[in-house]
């Protein structure tokens, strides 16, 4: 006798918010819940590498900057190494004091997000192909059922960007620029500006991970 298979039904999805800030970045929402809060500051005085600031906005399809988006980043250190056990690269050294992970939200008033970190190095990718310096982004907000994954590359790394295997997967070359952050050296610390456009004209390239 052949038994029929019982398939589980898909769990209903739910968008992030409006309480995502209380649970994930409570200090920004004015709540003192955790002894050690996750923060947008990734580097300290002992971290190797060039100090940088990343700033930008998350913009919806109507051109409106979101004031309640949450962003996480994950990056390699100045030597191109991730502080993770699965990073098996032979070159470069792990910076034990640099976790390479941060979380923040867009400002409730200005809609600008900000990370204080260091510029990552070249990462040795699969098949020995080097990846240009980049930072991985994950974005959630109200109206987004599944978090969005993208990357930020650096405008002053043109040669490395041109050879990057991930950027070269994007068939429409004009869309590659949606992943490139411009550098501003007008202040004491370089600022890379990276706006994330969720849909419409100039929509940021997102990756299915």
mmCIF file of N, CA and C in Angstrom, residues 32-133:
data_model
loop_
_atom_site.group_PDB
_atom_site.id
_atom_site.type_symbol
_atom_site.label_atom_id
_atom_site.label_comp_id
_atom_site.label_asym_id
_atom_site.label_seq_id
_atom_site.Cartn_x
_atom_site.Cartn_y
_atom_site.Cartn_z
ATOM 1 N N UNK A 32 16.278 50.955 26.910
ATOM 2 C CA UNK A 32 17.497 50.402 27.485
ATOM 3 C C UNK A 32 17.199 48.967 27.915
ATOM 4 N N UNK A 33 17.390 48.019 26.976
ATOM 5 C CA UNK A 33 17.015 46.626 27.208
ATOM 6 C C UNK A 33 18.237 45.740 27.429
ATOM 7 N N UNK A 34 19.230 45.874 26.547
ATOM 8 C CA UNK A 34 20.383 44.982 26.567
ATOM 9 C C UNK A 34 21.573 45.638 27.249
ATOM 10 N N UNK A 35 22.386 44.808 27.893
ATOM 11 C CA UNK A 35 23.606 45.321 28.506
ATOM 12 C C UNK A 35 24.595 45.772 27.435
ATOM 13 N N UNK A 36 24.693 44.992 26.365
ATOM 14 C CA UNK A 36 25.564 45.333 25.235
ATOM 15 C C UNK A 36 24.730 45.399 23.975
ATOM 16 N N UNK A 37 24.534 46.594 23.456
ATOM 17 C CA UNK A 37 23.722 46.780 22.267
ATOM 18 C C UNK A 37 24.556 46.571 21.005
ATOM 19 N N UNK A 38 23.928 46.015 19.969
ATOM 20 C CA UNK A 38 24.559 45.997 18.663
ATOM 21 C C UNK A 38 24.658 47.440 18.179
ATOM 22 N N UNK A 39 25.694 47.731 17.435
ATOM 23 C CA UNK A 39 25.963 49.131 17.136
ATOM 24 C C UNK A 39 26.403 49.312 15.690
ATOM 25 N N UNK A 40 26.414 50.569 15.265
ATOM 26 C CA UNK A 40 26.865 50.919 13.925
ATOM 27 C C UNK A 40 28.355 51.249 13.899
ATOM 28 N N UNK A 41 29.021 51.163 15.048
ATOM 29 C CA UNK A 41 30.461 51.427 15.129
ATOM 30 C C UNK A 41 31.193 50.083 15.151
ATOM 31 N N UNK A 42 31.913 49.778 14.068
ATOM 32 C CA UNK A 42 32.569 48.489 13.942
ATOM 33 C C UNK A 42 34.038 48.523 14.342
ATOM 34 N N UNK A 43 34.666 49.693 14.256
ATOM 35 C CA UNK A 43 36.111 49.795 14.474
ATOM 36 C C UNK A 43 36.417 50.594 15.727
ATOM 37 N N UNK A 44 37.536 50.239 16.390
ATOM 38 C CA UNK A 44 38.013 51.028 17.513
ATOM 39 C C UNK A 44 39.462 51.418 17.260
ATOM 40 N N UNK A 45 40.127 51.943 18.282
ATOM 41 C CA UNK A 45 41.484 52.454 18.098
ATOM 42 C C UNK A 45 42.495 51.346 17.783
ATOM 43 N N UNK A 46 42.134 50.104 18.049
ATOM 44 C CA UNK A 46 43.054 48.998 17.803
ATOM 45 C C UNK A 46 42.818 48.293 16.461
ATOM 46 N N UNK A 47 41.788 48.693 15.750
ATOM 47 C CA UNK A 47 41.460 48.048 14.481
ATOM 48 C C UNK A 47 42.412 48.502 13.383
ATOM 49 N N UNK A 48 42.958 47.552 12.650
ATOM 50 C CA UNK A 48 43.843 47.882 11.543
ATOM 51 C C UNK A 48 43.033 48.394 10.351
ATOM 52 N N UNK A 49 43.632 49.318 9.589
ATOM 53 C CA UNK A 49 42.998 49.762 8.361
ATOM 54 C C UNK A 49 42.591 51.221 8.359
ATOM 55 N N UNK A 50 42.131 51.677 7.204
ATOM 56 C CA UNK A 50 41.726 53.075 7.010
ATOM 57 C C UNK A 50 40.319 53.292 7.559
ATOM 58 N N UNK A 51 40.186 54.244 8.475
ATOM 59 C CA UNK A 51 38.873 54.568 9.026
ATOM 60 C C UNK A 51 38.001 55.212 7.946
ATOM 61 N N UNK A 52 36.753 54.756 7.842
ATOM 62 C CA UNK A 52 35.805 55.351 6.907
ATOM 63 C C UNK A 52 34.433 55.444 7.553
ATOM 64 N N UNK A 53 33.584 56.256 6.948
ATOM 65 C CA UNK A 53 32.180 56.359 7.336
ATOM 66 C C UNK A 53 31.344 56.021 6.107
ATOM 67 N N UNK A 54 30.299 55.249 6.311
ATOM 68 C CA UNK A 54 29.350 54.947 5.236
ATOM 69 C C UNK A 54 28.024 55.592 5.596
ATOM 70 N N UNK A 55 27.502 56.396 4.695
ATOM 71 C CA UNK A 55 26.223 57.067 4.925
ATOM 72 C C UNK A 55 25.333 56.908 3.702
ATOM 73 N N UNK A 56 24.045 56.926 3.932
ATOM 74 C CA UNK A 56 23.126 56.853 2.811
ATOM 75 C C UNK A 56 21.687 56.814 3.276
ATOM 76 N N UNK A 57 20.802 56.618 2.314
ATOM 77 C CA UNK A 57 19.373 56.524 2.592
ATOM 78 C C UNK A 57 18.813 55.277 1.919
ATOM 79 N N UNK A 58 17.695 54.801 2.417
ATOM 80 C CA UNK A 58 16.932 53.732 1.776
ATOM 81 C C UNK A 58 15.687 54.389 1.194
ATOM 82 N N UNK A 59 15.536 54.300 -0.137
ATOM 83 C CA UNK A 59 14.499 55.059 -0.842
ATOM 84 C C UNK A 59 13.507 54.097 -1.486
ATOM 85 N N UNK A 60 12.210 54.362 -1.294
ATOM 86 C CA UNK A 60 11.192 53.464 -1.852
ATOM 87 C C UNK A 60 10.847 53.839 -3.290
ATOM 88 N N UNK A 61 9.871 53.148 -3.858
ATOM 89 C CA UNK A 61 9.527 53.330 -5.257
ATOM 90 C C UNK A 61 8.933 54.673 -5.602
ATOM 91 N N UNK A 62 8.477 55.420 -4.610
ATOM 92 C CA UNK A 62 7.929 56.751 -4.857
ATOM 93 C C UNK A 62 8.985 57.838 -4.711
ATOM 94 N N UNK A 63 10.212 57.421 -4.388
ATOM 95 C CA UNK A 63 11.276 58.396 -4.169
ATOM 96 C C UNK A 63 11.342 58.922 -2.751
ATOM 97 N N UNK A 64 10.612 58.279 -1.836
ATOM 98 C CA UNK A 64 10.563 58.719 -0.452
ATOM 99 C C UNK A 64 11.605 57.993 0.388
ATOM 100 N N UNK A 65 12.483 58.712 1.087
ATOM 101 C CA UNK A 65 13.445 58.058 1.991
ATOM 102 C C UNK A 65 12.723 57.432 3.186
ATOM 103 N N UNK A 66 13.080 56.197 3.509
ATOM 104 C CA UNK A 66 12.445 55.505 4.627
ATOM 105 C C UNK A 66 13.112 55.888 5.939
ATOM 106 N N UNK A 67 12.296 56.207 6.931
ATOM 107 C CA UNK A 67 12.816 56.604 8.238
ATOM 108 C C UNK A 67 12.767 55.468 9.260
ATOM 109 N N UNK A 68 12.377 54.292 8.816
ATOM 110 C CA UNK A 68 12.275 53.171 9.757
ATOM 111 C C UNK A 68 12.906 51.903 9.200
ATOM 112 N N UNK A 69 13.860 52.036 8.273
ATOM 113 C CA UNK A 69 14.546 50.853 7.736
ATOM 114 C C UNK A 69 15.639 50.403 8.698
ATOM 115 N N UNK A 70 15.916 49.109 8.683
ATOM 116 C CA UNK A 70 16.997 48.540 9.487
ATOM 117 C C UNK A 70 18.021 47.931 8.541
ATOM 118 N N UNK A 71 19.293 48.177 8.823
ATOM 119 C CA UNK A 71 20.364 47.676 7.962
ATOM 120 C C UNK A 71 21.421 46.957 8.788
ATOM 121 N N UNK A 72 21.953 45.881 8.227
ATOM 122 C CA UNK A 72 23.099 45.195 8.800
ATOM 123 C C UNK A 72 24.182 45.102 7.739
ATOM 124 N N UNK A 73 25.436 45.172 8.170
ATOM 125 C CA UNK A 73 26.547 44.988 7.244
ATOM 126 C C UNK A 73 27.489 43.927 7.785
ATOM 127 N N UNK A 74 28.174 43.284 6.858
ATOM 128 C CA UNK A 74 29.179 42.286 7.197
ATOM 129 C C UNK A 74 30.319 42.450 6.212
ATOM 130 N N UNK A 75 31.537 42.502 6.710
ATOM 131 C CA UNK A 75 32.656 42.809 5.835
ATOM 132 C C UNK A 75 33.936 42.130 6.291
ATOM 133 N N UNK A 76 34.889 42.080 5.365
ATOM 134 C CA UNK A 76 36.229 41.594 5.676
ATOM 135 C C UNK A 76 37.037 42.707 6.335
ATOM 136 N N UNK A 77 38.177 42.347 6.908
ATOM 137 C CA UNK A 77 39.039 43.351 7.510
ATOM 138 C C UNK A 77 39.960 43.965 6.450
ATOM 139 N N UNK A 78 40.929 44.736 6.893
ATOM 140 C CA UNK A 78 41.805 45.446 5.955
ATOM 141 C C UNK A 78 42.653 44.499 5.125
ATOM 142 N N UNK A 79 42.846 43.262 5.600
ATOM 143 C CA UNK A 79 43.603 42.259 4.859
ATOM 144 C C UNK A 79 42.719 41.376 3.985
ATOM 145 N N UNK A 80 41.428 41.670 3.965
ATOM 146 C CA UNK A 80 40.519 40.859 3.173
ATOM 147 C C UNK A 80 40.060 39.585 3.852
ATOM 148 N N UNK A 81 40.244 39.494 5.176
ATOM 149 C CA UNK A 81 39.849 38.301 5.922
ATOM 150 C C UNK A 81 38.599 38.571 6.751
ATOM 151 N N UNK A 82 37.718 37.557 6.783
ATOM 152 C CA UNK A 82 36.546 37.615 7.649
ATOM 153 C C UNK A 82 36.878 36.963 8.992
ATOM 154 N N UNK A 83 36.360 37.544 10.047
ATOM 155 C CA UNK A 83 36.573 36.967 11.379
ATOM 156 C C UNK A 83 35.540 35.858 11.597
ATOM 157 N N UNK A 84 35.727 34.787 10.842
ATOM 158 C CA UNK A 84 34.774 33.669 10.874
ATOM 159 C C UNK A 84 35.520 32.381 10.586
ATOM 160 N N UNK A 85 35.094 31.305 11.233
ATOM 161 C CA UNK A 85 35.797 30.032 11.127
ATOM 162 C C UNK A 85 35.755 29.439 9.720
ATOM 163 N N UNK A 86 34.781 29.849 8.915
ATOM 164 C CA UNK A 86 34.691 29.320 7.563
ATOM 165 C C UNK A 86 35.558 30.073 6.566
ATOM 166 N N UNK A 87 36.209 31.140 7.013
ATOM 167 C CA UNK A 87 37.146 31.831 6.140
ATOM 168 C C UNK A 87 38.459 31.049 6.151
ATOM 169 N N UNK A 88 38.740 30.368 5.068
ATOM 170 C CA UNK A 88 39.916 29.502 4.986
ATOM 171 C C UNK A 88 41.026 30.126 4.129
ATOM 172 N N UNK A 89 40.966 31.422 3.886
ATOM 173 C CA UNK A 89 41.984 32.055 3.070
ATOM 174 C C UNK A 89 43.362 31.913 3.729
ATOM 175 N N UNK A 90 44.358 31.716 2.904
ATOM 176 C CA UNK A 90 45.713 31.541 3.408
ATOM 177 C C UNK A 90 46.456 32.873 3.528
ATOM 178 N N UNK A 91 46.016 33.866 2.768
ATOM 179 C CA UNK A 91 46.684 35.159 2.815
ATOM 180 C C UNK A 91 45.987 36.084 3.803
ATOM 181 N N UNK A 92 46.751 37.049 4.334
ATOM 182 C CA UNK A 92 46.174 38.007 5.267
ATOM 183 C C UNK A 92 45.998 37.441 6.661
ATOM 184 N N UNK A 93 45.802 38.331 7.614
ATOM 185 C CA UNK A 93 45.647 37.935 9.009
ATOM 186 C C UNK A 93 44.267 38.350 9.528
ATOM 187 N N UNK A 94 43.722 37.510 10.383
ATOM 188 C CA UNK A 94 42.463 37.839 11.042
ATOM 189 C C UNK A 94 42.721 38.896 12.106
ATOM 190 N N UNK A 95 41.905 39.934 12.129
ATOM 191 C CA UNK A 95 41.986 40.964 13.159
ATOM 192 C C UNK A 95 41.018 40.563 14.269
ATOM 193 N N UNK A 96 41.553 40.010 15.340
ATOM 194 C CA UNK A 96 40.717 39.442 16.405
ATOM 195 C C UNK A 96 39.792 40.479 17.043
ATOM 196 N N UNK A 97 40.195 41.745 17.018
ATOM 197 C CA UNK A 97 39.373 42.783 17.630
ATOM 198 C C UNK A 97 38.341 43.383 16.702
ATOM 199 N N UNK A 98 38.281 42.874 15.465
ATOM 200 C CA UNK A 98 37.343 43.421 14.480
ATOM 201 C C UNK A 98 36.369 42.336 14.058
ATOM 202 N N UNK A 99 35.131 42.459 14.525
ATOM 203 C CA UNK A 99 34.111 41.456 14.213
ATOM 204 C C UNK A 99 33.631 41.587 12.770
ATOM 205 N N UNK A 100 33.611 42.809 12.247
ATOM 206 C CA UNK A 100 33.200 43.027 10.863
ATOM 207 C C UNK A 100 31.707 43.016 10.641
ATOM 208 N N UNK A 101 30.938 43.149 11.709
ATOM 209 C CA UNK A 101 29.468 43.107 11.607
ATOM 210 C C UNK A 101 28.869 44.276 12.381
ATOM 211 N N UNK A 102 27.875 44.917 11.772
ATOM 212 C CA UNK A 102 27.228 46.035 12.447
ATOM 213 C C UNK A 102 25.757 46.135 12.081
ATOM 214 N N UNK A 103 25.019 46.848 12.915
ATOM 215 C CA UNK A 103 23.573 47.013 12.698
ATOM 216 C C UNK A 103 23.172 48.432 13.070
ATOM 217 N N UNK A 104 22.289 49.007 12.269
ATOM 218 C CA UNK A 104 21.755 50.326 12.580
ATOM 219 C C UNK A 104 20.419 50.505 11.873
ATOM 220 N N UNK A 105 19.785 51.638 12.118
ATOM 221 C CA UNK A 105 18.548 51.985 11.432
ATOM 222 C C UNK A 105 18.670 53.372 10.836
ATOM 223 N N UNK A 106 17.836 53.657 9.871
ATOM 224 C CA UNK A 106 17.805 55.017 9.340
ATOM 225 C C UNK A 106 17.267 55.959 10.409
ATOM 226 N N UNK A 107 17.801 57.165 10.426
ATOM 227 C CA UNK A 107 17.416 58.142 11.440
ATOM 228 C C UNK A 107 15.939 58.515 11.285
ATOM 229 N N UNK A 108 15.243 58.609 12.411
ATOM 230 C CA UNK A 108 13.809 58.913 12.375
ATOM 231 C C UNK A 108 13.523 60.296 11.792
ATOM 232 N N UNK A 109 14.471 61.208 11.880
ATOM 233 C CA UNK A 109 14.266 62.574 11.382
ATOM 234 C C UNK A 109 14.863 62.783 9.989
ATOM 235 N N UNK A 110 16.115 62.382 9.801
ATOM 236 C CA UNK A 110 16.807 62.659 8.541
ATOM 237 C C UNK A 110 16.715 61.518 7.527
ATOM 238 N N UNK A 111 16.360 60.329 7.968
ATOM 239 C CA UNK A 111 16.282 59.129 7.132
ATOM 240 C C UNK A 111 17.654 58.649 6.661
ATOM 241 N N UNK A 112 18.710 59.142 7.288
ATOM 242 C CA UNK A 112 20.071 58.759 6.902
ATOM 243 C C UNK A 112 20.577 57.674 7.846
ATOM 244 N N UNK A 113 21.210 56.646 7.280
ATOM 245 C CA UNK A 113 21.886 55.646 8.104
ATOM 246 C C UNK A 113 23.381 55.940 8.094
ATOM 247 N N UNK A 114 24.111 55.378 9.054
ATOM 248 C CA UNK A 114 25.537 55.683 9.175
ATOM 249 C C UNK A 114 26.261 54.514 9.842
ATOM 250 N N UNK A 115 27.389 54.115 9.252
ATOM 251 C CA UNK A 115 28.274 53.121 9.854
ATOM 252 C C UNK A 115 29.678 53.709 9.959
ATOM 253 N N UNK A 116 30.353 53.425 11.065
ATOM 254 C CA UNK A 116 31.747 53.824 11.255
ATOM 255 C C UNK A 116 32.586 52.549 11.271
ATOM 256 N N UNK A 117 33.454 52.404 10.279
ATOM 257 C CA UNK A 117 34.168 51.145 10.114
ATOM 258 C C UNK A 117 35.521 51.390 9.459
ATOM 259 N N UNK A 118 36.081 50.362 8.847
ATOM 260 C CA UNK A 118 37.335 50.492 8.101
ATOM 261 C C UNK A 118 37.095 49.981 6.681
ATOM 262 N N UNK A 119 37.931 50.434 5.776
ATOM 263 C CA UNK A 119 37.805 49.986 4.387
ATOM 264 C C UNK A 119 38.357 48.564 4.281
ATOM 265 N N UNK A 120 37.566 47.633 3.751
ATOM 266 C CA UNK A 120 38.029 46.245 3.655
ATOM 267 C C UNK A 120 39.051 46.060 2.544
ATOM 268 N N UNK A 121 39.783 44.965 2.620
ATOM 269 C CA UNK A 121 40.749 44.637 1.588
ATOM 270 C C UNK A 121 40.160 43.728 0.527
ATOM 271 N N UNK A 122 40.974 43.357 -0.435
ATOM 272 C CA UNK A 122 40.570 42.422 -1.482
ATOM 273 C C UNK A 122 40.350 41.044 -0.873
ATOM 274 N N UNK A 123 39.242 40.404 -1.236
ATOM 275 C CA UNK A 123 38.894 39.093 -0.705
ATOM 276 C C UNK A 123 39.169 38.024 -1.763
ATOM 277 N N UNK A 124 39.842 36.974 -1.368
ATOM 278 C CA UNK A 124 40.089 35.855 -2.272
ATOM 279 C C UNK A 124 38.827 35.007 -2.357
ATOM 280 N N UNK A 125 38.198 34.998 -3.532
ATOM 281 C CA UNK A 125 36.933 34.306 -3.692
ATOM 282 C C UNK A 125 37.103 32.874 -4.170
ATOM 283 N N UNK A 126 36.011 32.317 -4.648
ATOM 284 C CA UNK A 126 36.031 30.942 -5.126
ATOM 285 C C UNK A 126 36.884 30.833 -6.391
ATOM 286 N N UNK A 127 37.449 29.685 -6.565
ATOM 287 C CA UNK A 127 38.282 29.400 -7.740
ATOM 288 C C UNK A 127 39.470 30.343 -7.844
ATOM 289 N N UNK A 128 39.871 30.917 -6.708
ATOM 290 C CA UNK A 128 41.038 31.777 -6.696
ATOM 291 C C UNK A 128 40.832 33.138 -7.312
ATOM 292 N N UNK A 129 39.598 33.517 -7.614
ATOM 293 C CA UNK A 129 39.331 34.822 -8.210
ATOM 294 C C UNK A 129 39.150 35.865 -7.113
ATOM 295 N N UNK A 130 39.907 36.928 -7.199
ATOM 296 C CA UNK A 130 39.826 37.985 -6.191
ATOM 297 C C UNK A 130 38.556 38.813 -6.376
ATOM 298 N N UNK A 131 37.945 39.163 -5.243
ATOM 299 C CA UNK A 131 36.798 40.062 -5.254
ATOM 300 C C UNK A 131 37.255 41.439 -4.783
ATOM 301 N N UNK A 132 36.790 42.463 -5.454
ATOM 302 C CA UNK A 132 37.140 43.835 -5.092
ATOM 303 C C UNK A 132 36.670 44.127 -3.668
ATOM 304 N N UNK A 133 37.321 45.073 -2.988
ATOM 305 C CA UNK A 133 36.838 45.456 -1.657
ATOM 306 C C UNK A 133 35.346 45.785 -1.703
#
